[in-house]
Amino acid sequence: MNYLRRLPSVDALAGQLLADLEEGLPVLLAVEAARRSIDLARSAALEGKYLDPVAMARRDAQRFAKARLRRVINATGVVLHTNLGRALLHPEAASAARRASLGYANLEFDLSEGRRGSRGAYLSGLLSQLAGAEAALVVNNNAAALFLVLHTLASGGSVPVSRGEMIEIGGSYRLPDLMASSGARLVEVGTTNRTRIGDYESALDGDTRMLLKVHPSNYRVMGFAEEACLRDLVDLGGRSDLPVVYDVGSGLLDSGVPWVAGPPPAWIGDEPGVRQVIAQGTDLVTFSGDKLFGGCQAGVIVGRSDLVARLKASPVARAVRIDGPTIAALGRTAELYAEGRGGEIPFWEMVNRTVEELVARLESIAGSTGIPSTIRLSEGMIGAGSVPGMTVPSPVLVVEERGEDLWPRLLETDPAVVARRSAGDLLIDVRATREEEDAQLADSLRAVCRS
């Protein structure tokens, strides 16, 4: 059989894809999917084999369409789910970003003086006050913040770092690699489980440019372990005329958590608070603008005004600067803390939901679906490499022995539902979902269970 004669034209196949695909696809991508599939089918036909170009193009087009950023329901119980976008913005922060996106703003214009101003001056001033620091600078993420500090203050010199703080986050961020890229030379001190202040002191020489402490936010060294305390590092930096920089990572503004009623939550553990770190004399502190801070992705640097001025003057600062909508969203998030409303930030509201209210929501969902299920107490996670090993009690709706069957089918619903699987069971946790999503969650669960 001559398979070449059965090949459709690119235009015809692209048109069929555009007509059939429910989620829609730009013409450019539909044409590319059609062309690639026809080319593969043609190559197979020349070898006497048959590949269905229509089926291949449809799979290709569906894969393209599903890659488009879309809303999902996070029913995993992981509040800061890295793969699902980490911290949600407060509605007022999202509105501020929207206004900044749809109209002009005084991004780099001083309305008081009627001339060019400094980008993010208001946000920097507000963050300085919240952190109890002299100055602040915001860049596009915390890795960029640390890179900017290392490149500006330590390029061409050495920086001692404890072996117990050689962090790796995600699939591509490794502290040694970041330092090498910045031009700073890493000097490992101490051991994986024990590093004393004397180890830092022994590593100092004429090439040392700064002292760096890194909070291992996604792991803990337990057992026979010791680390040099921050106050000793600050004292050593003062005696040696070296700036002390602390990358606290997750962005807990205040270890006292004053925006939440009662004592600090148990899951906070030993997470360092930015205010407390600055109060101990640390020269610069870097942290994330999302995660525990609860804003959008950004890297915040707070500390001594002379050092922040050097960072702002670096050409790297322009390469990692943030845009207007990010400044607006992060600024409104910071204002919520300043107004005593930090507990309203979605991350803090979610982690402080009670077991009782979550059980009531799960019972309502179970009742509306009519699906055989049970509710049991489990644990929710903070996520995003923050406070490792610490969890919050969180109930789950359990559909027994249906995890492998239902989990992938929930991904096909609109909006997609990302749940958990455990020992063959499907687990639904609503700690990280909005209450108004419960009806959609129930509809999706009912649909996949009865189909």
Short mmCIF file of C-alpha atoms in Angstrom, two decimals:
data_model
loop_
_atom_site.label_atom_id
_atom_site.label_comp_id
_atom_site.label_asym_id
_atom_site.label_seq_id
_atom_site.Cartn_x
_atom_site.Cartn_y
_atom_site.Cartn_z
CA MET A 1 0.00 0.00 0.00
CA ASN A 2 1.26 3.50 -0.86
CA TYR A 3 1.09 5.23 2.51
CA LEU A 4 2.39 8.50 1.03
CA ARG A 5 -0.88 9.07 -0.81
CA ARG A 6 -2.79 8.89 2.45
CA LEU A 7 -0.92 11.79 4.06
CA PRO A 8 -3.06 14.92 4.59
CA SER A 9 -1.82 18.39 3.83
CA VAL A 10 -0.39 20.49 6.64
CA ASP A 11 -3.19 23.05 6.33
CA ALA A 12 -5.92 20.41 6.37
CA LEU A 13 -4.52 18.63 9.41
CA ALA A 14 -3.91 21.92 11.27
CA GLY A 15 -7.49 22.96 10.55
CA GLN A 16 -8.78 19.66 11.88
CA LEU A 17 -6.78 20.13 15.09
CA LEU A 18 -8.16 23.62 15.60
CA ALA A 19 -11.68 22.34 15.12
CA ASP A 20 -11.35 19.29 17.36
CA LEU A 21 -9.30 20.57 20.28
CA GLU A 22 -11.61 21.75 23.06
CA GLU A 23 -8.92 23.71 24.92
CA GLY A 24 -7.96 25.73 21.88
CA LEU A 25 -4.50 26.28 20.43
CA PRO A 26 -2.78 29.09 18.53
CA VAL A 27 -2.68 28.46 14.78
CA LEU A 28 1.13 28.57 14.88
CA LEU A 29 1.31 25.60 17.27
CA ALA A 30 -1.39 23.66 15.41
CA VAL A 31 0.57 24.05 12.17
CA GLU A 32 3.78 22.94 13.89
CA ALA A 33 2.09 19.85 15.36
CA ALA A 34 0.65 18.98 11.94
CA ARG A 35 3.94 19.50 10.10
CA ARG A 36 5.95 17.42 12.60
CA SER A 37 3.46 14.54 12.52
CA ILE A 38 3.29 14.49 8.72
CA ASP A 39 7.09 14.50 8.49
CA LEU A 40 7.30 11.51 10.85
CA ALA A 41 4.58 9.68 8.94
CA ARG A 42 6.32 10.40 5.63
CA SER A 43 9.65 9.04 6.92
CA ALA A 44 7.88 5.88 8.11
CA ALA A 45 6.07 5.49 4.77
CA LEU A 46 9.36 5.57 2.86
CA GLU A 47 10.36 2.55 4.94
CA GLY A 48 7.09 0.78 4.19
CA LYS A 49 5.62 1.48 7.62
CA TYR A 50 2.46 3.31 8.60
CA LEU A 51 2.11 5.94 11.31
CA ASP A 52 -1.19 7.75 11.76
CA PRO A 53 -0.36 11.47 11.34
CA VAL A 54 -3.77 12.55 12.65
CA ALA A 55 -3.40 10.63 15.92
CA MET A 56 0.17 11.84 16.39
CA ALA A 57 -0.77 15.45 15.69
CA ARG A 58 -3.71 15.28 18.08
CA ARG A 59 -1.48 13.96 20.89
CA ASP A 60 1.09 16.65 20.12
CA ALA A 61 -1.53 19.39 20.12
CA GLN A 62 -3.08 18.16 23.37
CA ARG A 63 0.33 18.16 25.01
CA PHE A 64 0.89 21.76 23.89
CA ALA A 65 -2.52 22.81 25.18
CA LYS A 66 -2.05 21.17 28.58
CA ALA A 67 1.28 22.95 29.03
CA ARG A 68 -0.53 26.31 28.99
CA LEU A 69 -0.60 27.89 32.44
CA ARG A 70 -4.01 27.20 33.94
CA ARG A 71 -5.70 27.07 37.32
CA VAL A 72 -5.59 23.88 39.35
CA ILE A 73 -7.11 22.92 42.70
CA ASN A 74 -4.37 22.06 45.17
CA ALA A 75 -5.83 19.20 47.20
CA THR A 76 -2.43 17.89 48.32
CA GLY A 77 -2.26 19.59 51.72
CA VAL A 78 1.09 21.16 50.73
CA VAL A 79 0.51 24.87 51.27
CA LEU A 80 3.63 26.14 49.48
CA HIS A 81 3.59 23.64 46.62
CA THR A 82 6.55 24.55 44.41
CA ASN A 83 5.15 22.76 41.36
CA LEU A 84 1.79 24.53 41.74
CA GLY A 85 3.03 28.08 42.27
CA ARG A 86 3.99 28.26 45.97
CA ALA A 87 2.45 31.19 47.91
CA LEU A 88 -0.90 32.59 46.79
CA LEU A 89 -1.27 36.37 46.75
CA HIS A 90 -3.72 38.18 48.97
CA PRO A 91 -6.56 39.55 46.79
CA GLU A 92 -5.45 43.11 47.56
CA ALA A 93 -1.90 42.29 46.44
CA ALA A 94 -3.21 40.70 43.24
CA SER A 95 -5.36 43.78 42.59
CA ALA A 96 -2.35 46.03 43.08
CA ALA A 97 -0.40 44.00 40.52
CA ARG A 98 -3.31 44.16 38.10
CA ARG A 99 -3.54 47.96 38.38
CA ALA A 100 0.18 48.25 37.77
CA SER A 101 -0.13 46.02 34.70
CA LEU A 102 -3.02 47.88 33.08
CA GLY A 103 -1.87 51.47 33.51
CA TYR A 104 1.16 53.69 33.84
CA ALA A 105 2.68 54.15 37.29
CA ASN A 106 5.43 56.10 39.02
CA LEU A 107 7.79 53.13 38.68
CA GLU A 108 10.89 55.30 38.36
CA PHE A 109 9.39 58.76 38.72
CA ASP A 110 9.49 60.94 41.83
CA LEU A 111 6.10 62.67 41.99
CA SER A 112 7.30 64.97 44.79
CA GLU A 113 10.27 66.29 42.84
CA GLY A 114 8.85 65.91 39.34
CA ARG A 115 11.87 64.02 38.07
CA ARG A 116 13.28 60.54 37.67
CA GLY A 117 13.23 58.53 40.88
CA SER A 118 14.47 55.23 42.25
CA ARG A 119 12.69 52.00 41.26
CA GLY A 120 10.90 50.46 44.21
CA ALA A 121 11.86 53.21 46.66
CA TYR A 122 8.60 52.91 48.63
CA LEU A 123 8.84 49.11 48.82
CA SER A 124 12.46 49.27 49.94
CA GLY A 125 11.64 51.76 52.66
CA LEU A 126 8.72 49.71 53.90
CA LEU A 127 10.73 46.48 53.99
CA SER A 128 13.52 48.25 55.87
CA GLN A 129 11.07 49.29 58.57
CA LEU A 130 9.51 45.84 58.81
CA ALA A 131 12.93 44.19 59.13
CA GLY A 132 14.42 46.81 61.48
CA ALA A 133 17.19 47.44 58.96
CA GLU A 134 18.82 50.56 57.52
CA ALA A 135 18.08 49.80 53.88
CA ALA A 136 16.59 47.23 51.53
CA LEU A 137 16.78 46.12 47.91
CA VAL A 138 14.45 43.75 46.05
CA VAL A 139 15.49 41.57 43.09
CA ASN A 140 13.76 38.80 41.16
CA ASN A 141 14.43 35.85 43.51
CA ASN A 142 16.53 34.86 46.49
CA ALA A 143 19.17 33.08 44.41
CA ALA A 144 19.67 36.34 42.52
CA ALA A 145 19.87 38.22 45.81
CA LEU A 146 22.67 36.01 47.09
CA PHE A 147 24.43 36.06 43.72
CA LEU A 148 24.34 39.87 43.69
CA VAL A 149 25.79 40.02 47.21
CA LEU A 150 28.58 37.55 46.42
CA HIS A 151 29.45 39.16 43.09
CA THR A 152 29.51 42.67 44.52
CA LEU A 153 31.22 42.05 47.85
CA ALA A 154 33.35 38.95 47.27
CA SER A 155 34.23 38.52 43.58
CA GLY A 156 37.90 37.65 43.32
CA GLY A 157 38.10 36.82 47.02
CA SER A 158 37.22 33.95 49.32
CA VAL A 159 34.18 33.26 51.48
CA PRO A 160 34.24 30.64 54.27
CA VAL A 161 31.05 28.56 54.56
CA SER A 162 30.26 25.66 56.86
CA ARG A 163 30.17 22.23 55.20
CA GLY A 164 26.85 21.70 56.92
CA GLU A 165 25.40 24.58 54.87
CA MET A 166 26.31 23.43 51.34
CA ILE A 167 22.70 23.59 50.27
CA GLU A 168 21.02 22.36 47.13
CA ILE A 169 17.48 23.53 46.38
CA GLY A 170 15.34 22.15 43.58
CA GLY A 171 17.05 20.58 40.61
CA SER A 172 19.55 23.27 39.66
CA TYR A 173 20.46 25.53 42.58
CA ARG A 174 23.65 24.52 44.38
CA LEU A 175 25.46 26.98 46.62
CA PRO A 176 28.98 26.00 45.47
CA ASP A 177 27.97 26.48 41.82
CA LEU A 178 26.34 29.84 42.54
CA MET A 179 29.44 31.04 44.35
CA ALA A 180 31.72 29.95 41.53
CA SER A 181 29.53 31.80 39.02
CA SER A 182 29.70 34.96 41.14
CA GLY A 183 33.51 35.00 41.04
CA ALA A 184 33.83 34.29 44.77
CA ARG A 185 35.95 31.38 45.97
CA LEU A 186 34.28 28.99 48.38
CA VAL A 187 36.29 27.91 51.41
CA GLU A 188 34.66 24.98 53.19
CA VAL A 189 35.04 25.01 56.96
CA GLY A 190 34.16 22.54 59.70
CA THR A 191 32.44 19.24 58.97
CA THR A 192 28.98 18.29 57.79
CA ASN A 193 27.66 17.91 61.31
CA ARG A 194 29.92 20.13 63.41
CA THR A 195 31.28 23.59 62.66
CA ARG A 196 32.64 25.91 65.34
CA ILE A 197 33.54 29.58 65.25
CA GLY A 198 37.20 28.59 65.37
CA ASP A 199 36.81 26.89 62.00
CA TYR A 200 35.79 30.19 60.45
CA GLU A 201 38.60 32.04 62.22
CA SER A 202 41.21 29.58 60.96
CA ALA A 203 40.04 30.09 57.38
CA LEU A 204 40.52 33.86 57.37
CA ASP A 205 43.32 35.29 55.27
CA GLY A 206 44.07 38.32 53.14
CA ASP A 207 41.67 37.13 50.42
CA THR A 208 38.63 36.74 52.68
CA ARG A 209 35.88 39.18 51.65
CA MET A 210 32.91 38.25 53.84
CA LEU A 211 31.46 35.67 56.21
CA LEU A 212 28.42 33.79 54.95
CA LYS A 213 25.87 31.80 56.93
CA VAL A 214 23.18 29.87 55.03
CA HIS A 215 20.06 28.55 56.69
CA PRO A 216 19.46 24.97 55.45
CA SER A 217 15.78 25.54 54.83
CA ASN A 218 15.08 22.20 53.14
CA TYR A 219 16.96 19.84 55.49
CA ARG A 220 18.25 19.55 59.04
CA VAL A 221 21.42 18.03 60.47
CA MET A 222 20.32 16.10 63.55
CA GLY A 223 22.05 14.13 66.32
CA PHE A 224 25.71 14.83 67.11
CA ALA A 225 25.67 18.28 65.52
CA GLU A 226 26.89 21.78 66.25
CA GLU A 227 26.97 25.06 64.37
CA ALA A 228 28.63 28.37 65.08
CA CYS A 229 26.03 30.74 66.51
CA LEU A 230 25.21 33.92 64.64
CA ARG A 231 26.36 36.19 67.45
CA ASP A 232 29.84 34.65 67.37
CA LEU A 233 29.99 35.15 63.60
CA VAL A 234 28.96 38.78 64.01
CA ASP A 235 31.68 39.28 66.63
CA LEU A 236 34.26 37.68 64.34
CA GLY A 237 33.15 39.85 61.45
CA GLY A 238 33.49 42.95 63.59
CA ARG A 239 37.00 42.02 64.76
CA SER A 240 38.08 41.15 61.22
CA ASP A 241 36.36 44.08 59.48
CA LEU A 242 34.35 41.65 57.33
CA PRO A 243 30.63 41.91 56.53
CA VAL A 244 28.48 39.06 57.82
CA VAL A 245 25.77 37.90 55.42
CA TYR A 246 22.98 35.50 56.40
CA ASP A 247 20.80 33.86 53.77
CA VAL A 248 17.74 32.92 55.85
CA GLY A 249 15.92 31.65 52.76
CA SER A 250 12.27 31.15 53.62
CA GLY A 251 11.40 34.70 54.63
CA LEU A 252 9.91 34.47 58.11
CA LEU A 253 9.71 38.16 58.96
CA ASP A 254 9.57 37.80 62.75
CA SER A 255 10.14 34.58 64.71
CA GLY A 256 7.56 35.80 67.25
CA VAL A 257 4.87 35.67 64.52
CA PRO A 258 2.98 38.62 66.08
CA TRP A 259 0.35 38.60 63.31
CA VAL A 260 -1.00 35.26 64.58
CA ALA A 261 -2.91 35.03 67.87
CA GLY A 262 -1.18 33.18 70.68
CA PRO A 263 2.39 31.87 70.84
CA PRO A 264 4.39 31.12 67.67
CA PRO A 265 3.06 27.96 65.96
CA ALA A 266 4.96 24.79 66.87
CA TRP A 267 5.79 24.08 63.23
CA ILE A 268 7.95 27.23 63.08
CA GLY A 269 10.65 25.29 64.94
CA ASP A 270 14.01 27.07 64.79
CA GLU A 271 13.24 29.02 61.60
CA PRO A 272 15.18 32.31 61.88
CA GLY A 273 13.21 35.55 61.85
CA VAL A 274 14.58 38.38 59.71
CA ARG A 275 14.04 40.99 62.43
CA GLN A 276 15.87 38.90 65.02
CA VAL A 277 18.79 38.22 62.64
CA ILE A 278 19.17 41.94 61.89
CA ALA A 279 18.90 42.78 65.61
CA GLN A 280 21.89 40.53 66.32
CA GLY A 281 24.08 42.71 64.12
CA THR A 282 24.07 40.85 60.82
CA ASP A 283 25.22 43.20 58.07
CA LEU A 284 23.04 41.81 55.26
CA VAL A 285 20.16 39.35 55.23
CA THR A 286 18.65 37.77 52.12
CA PHE A 287 15.28 36.00 51.95
CA SER A 288 12.44 35.06 49.62
CA GLY A 289 9.49 37.33 48.95
CA ASP A 290 7.12 34.38 48.64
CA LYS A 291 7.33 31.25 50.83
CA LEU A 292 6.76 32.22 54.49
CA PHE A 293 6.61 35.92 53.64
CA GLY A 294 3.56 35.15 51.54
CA GLY A 295 4.10 37.46 48.59
CA CYS A 296 5.24 36.85 45.02
CA GLN A 297 8.56 35.46 43.85
CA ALA A 298 11.30 37.92 44.72
CA GLY A 299 14.57 38.12 46.58
CA VAL A 300 14.85 40.66 49.40
CA ILE A 301 18.12 42.06 50.77
CA VAL A 302 18.03 44.08 53.99
CA GLY A 303 20.83 45.48 56.11
CA ARG A 304 23.50 48.18 56.23
CA SER A 305 22.80 51.16 53.99
CA ASP A 306 26.38 51.45 52.71
CA LEU A 307 26.43 47.81 51.59
CA VAL A 308 22.96 48.06 50.00
CA ALA A 309 24.15 51.16 48.12
CA ARG A 310 27.06 49.13 46.70
CA LEU A 311 24.63 46.43 45.60
CA LYS A 312 22.37 48.95 43.88
CA ALA A 313 25.35 50.38 41.99
CA SER A 314 26.35 46.99 40.60
CA PRO A 315 25.52 46.33 36.93
CA VAL A 316 24.19 42.95 38.04
CA ALA A 317 21.44 44.74 39.99
CA ARG A 318 19.83 45.85 36.73
CA ALA A 319 20.01 42.32 35.33
CA VAL A 320 18.03 40.93 38.28
CA ARG A 321 15.65 43.81 38.98
CA ILE A 322 11.89 43.29 39.37
CA ASP A 323 9.07 44.82 37.35
CA GLY A 324 6.26 47.14 38.32
CA PRO A 325 3.50 44.55 38.96
CA THR A 326 5.83 42.56 41.23
CA ILE A 327 6.73 45.71 43.16
CA ALA A 328 3.03 46.51 43.55
CA ALA A 329 2.08 43.02 44.74
CA LEU A 330 4.98 42.68 47.14
CA GLY A 331 4.41 46.23 48.40
CA ARG A 332 0.78 45.49 49.27
CA THR A 333 1.82 42.26 50.98
CA ALA A 334 4.33 44.20 53.08
CA GLU A 335 1.65 46.77 53.91
CA LEU A 336 -0.57 44.02 55.29
CA TYR A 337 2.17 43.17 57.79
CA ALA A 338 2.61 46.85 58.61
CA GLU A 339 -1.14 47.19 59.20
CA GLY A 340 -1.20 44.21 61.56
CA ARG A 341 -3.06 42.10 59.01
CA GLY A 342 -0.35 39.52 58.27
CA GLY A 343 -2.68 36.75 59.40
CA GLU A 344 -4.91 37.48 56.38
CA ILE A 345 -2.14 36.62 53.91
CA PRO A 346 -3.25 33.36 52.24
CA PHE A 347 -0.28 31.31 53.44
CA TRP A 348 -0.84 32.27 57.08
CA GLU A 349 -4.61 31.92 56.81
CA MET A 350 -4.22 28.41 55.36
CA VAL A 351 -1.72 27.05 57.89
CA ASN A 352 -3.86 28.35 60.76
CA ARG A 353 -7.09 26.68 59.68
CA THR A 354 -8.38 24.39 62.41
CA VAL A 355 -8.88 20.67 62.07
CA GLU A 356 -12.55 21.14 62.98
CA GLU A 357 -13.31 23.53 60.14
CA LEU A 358 -11.44 21.35 57.64
CA VAL A 359 -13.34 18.25 58.77
CA ALA A 360 -16.63 20.11 58.28
CA ARG A 361 -15.65 21.01 54.71
CA LEU A 362 -14.61 17.43 53.92
CA GLU A 363 -17.87 16.08 55.33
CA SER A 364 -19.79 18.47 53.09
CA ILE A 365 -17.79 17.37 50.04
CA ALA A 366 -18.27 13.68 50.88
CA GLY A 367 -21.98 14.18 51.43
CA SER A 368 -22.51 15.92 48.10
CA THR A 369 -20.67 13.24 46.12
CA GLY A 370 -22.25 10.17 47.71
CA ILE A 371 -18.99 8.29 47.15
CA PRO A 372 -17.92 5.70 49.75
CA SER A 373 -15.17 7.44 51.70
CA THR A 374 -13.84 8.10 55.17
CA ILE A 375 -12.18 11.00 56.93
CA ARG A 376 -8.99 10.43 58.84
CA LEU A 377 -6.41 12.69 60.46
CA SER A 378 -3.21 13.15 58.47
CA GLU A 379 -0.54 15.82 58.19
CA GLY A 380 -0.21 18.82 55.90
CA MET A 381 3.15 20.15 54.82
CA ILE A 382 4.45 23.69 54.61
CA GLY A 383 6.35 22.95 51.39
CA ALA A 384 8.78 24.87 49.14
CA GLY A 385 11.78 23.64 51.11
CA SER A 386 10.64 25.51 54.21
CA VAL A 387 10.79 24.22 57.80
CA PRO A 388 11.69 20.64 56.77
CA GLY A 389 10.22 17.84 58.82
CA MET A 390 7.61 20.12 60.37
CA THR A 391 3.93 19.46 59.63
CA VAL A 392 0.48 20.62 60.71
CA PRO A 393 -2.38 18.26 61.62
CA SER A 394 -4.69 18.08 58.63
CA PRO A 395 -7.68 15.80 57.97
CA VAL A 396 -8.08 14.04 54.61
CA LEU A 397 -10.97 12.52 52.72
CA VAL A 398 -9.95 8.95 51.83
CA VAL A 399 -11.30 7.02 48.86
CA GLU A 400 -9.83 3.60 49.55
CA GLU A 401 -8.03 1.59 46.88
CA ARG A 402 -8.82 4.16 44.17
CA GLY A 403 -5.63 6.25 44.19
CA GLU A 404 -3.97 4.83 41.08
CA ASP A 405 -7.27 4.92 39.22
CA LEU A 406 -8.67 8.32 40.20
CA TRP A 407 -5.53 10.43 40.66
CA PRO A 408 -4.63 10.74 36.93
CA ARG A 409 -8.27 11.19 35.95
CA LEU A 410 -8.61 14.15 38.31
CA LEU A 411 -5.82 15.82 36.36
CA GLU A 412 -8.08 15.73 33.31
CA THR A 413 -10.90 17.68 34.96
CA ASP A 414 -11.44 21.42 34.56
CA PRO A 415 -10.03 22.84 36.71
CA ALA A 416 -7.52 20.06 37.19
CA VAL A 417 -7.41 18.61 40.71
CA VAL A 418 -4.04 17.60 42.15
CA ALA A 419 -4.58 15.26 45.10
CA ARG A 420 -2.43 12.72 46.98
CA ARG A 421 -1.94 8.98 46.74
CA SER A 422 -0.96 6.78 49.67
CA ALA A 423 -0.84 2.98 49.85
CA GLY A 424 -3.24 2.77 46.93
CA ASP A 425 -5.76 5.23 48.43
CA LEU A 426 -6.78 8.62 47.08
CA LEU A 427 -6.44 11.41 49.66
CA ILE A 428 -8.15 14.80 49.40
CA ASP A 429 -6.83 17.56 51.69
CA VAL A 430 -8.52 20.99 51.58
CA ARG A 431 -6.07 22.92 53.76
CA ALA A 432 -4.63 24.64 50.69
CA THR A 433 -7.89 25.10 48.79
CA ARG A 434 -10.33 27.98 48.95
CA GLU A 435 -13.75 27.19 50.42
CA GLU A 436 -15.42 28.41 47.24
CA GLU A 437 -13.55 25.65 45.37
CA ASP A 438 -15.24 22.89 47.40
CA ALA A 439 -18.21 22.60 45.02
CA GLN A 440 -15.90 22.26 42.00
CA LEU A 441 -13.80 19.72 43.85
CA ALA A 442 -16.90 17.69 44.70
CA ASP A 443 -18.15 17.86 41.10
CA SER A 444 -14.80 16.65 39.76
CA LEU A 445 -14.58 13.84 42.30
CA ARG A 446 -18.13 12.72 41.57
CA ALA A 447 -17.51 12.78 37.81
CA VAL A 448 -14.36 10.66 37.84
CA CYS A 449 -15.77 8.16 40.34
CA ARG A 450 -18.91 7.52 38.33
CA SER A 451 -17.48 7.61 34.82
#
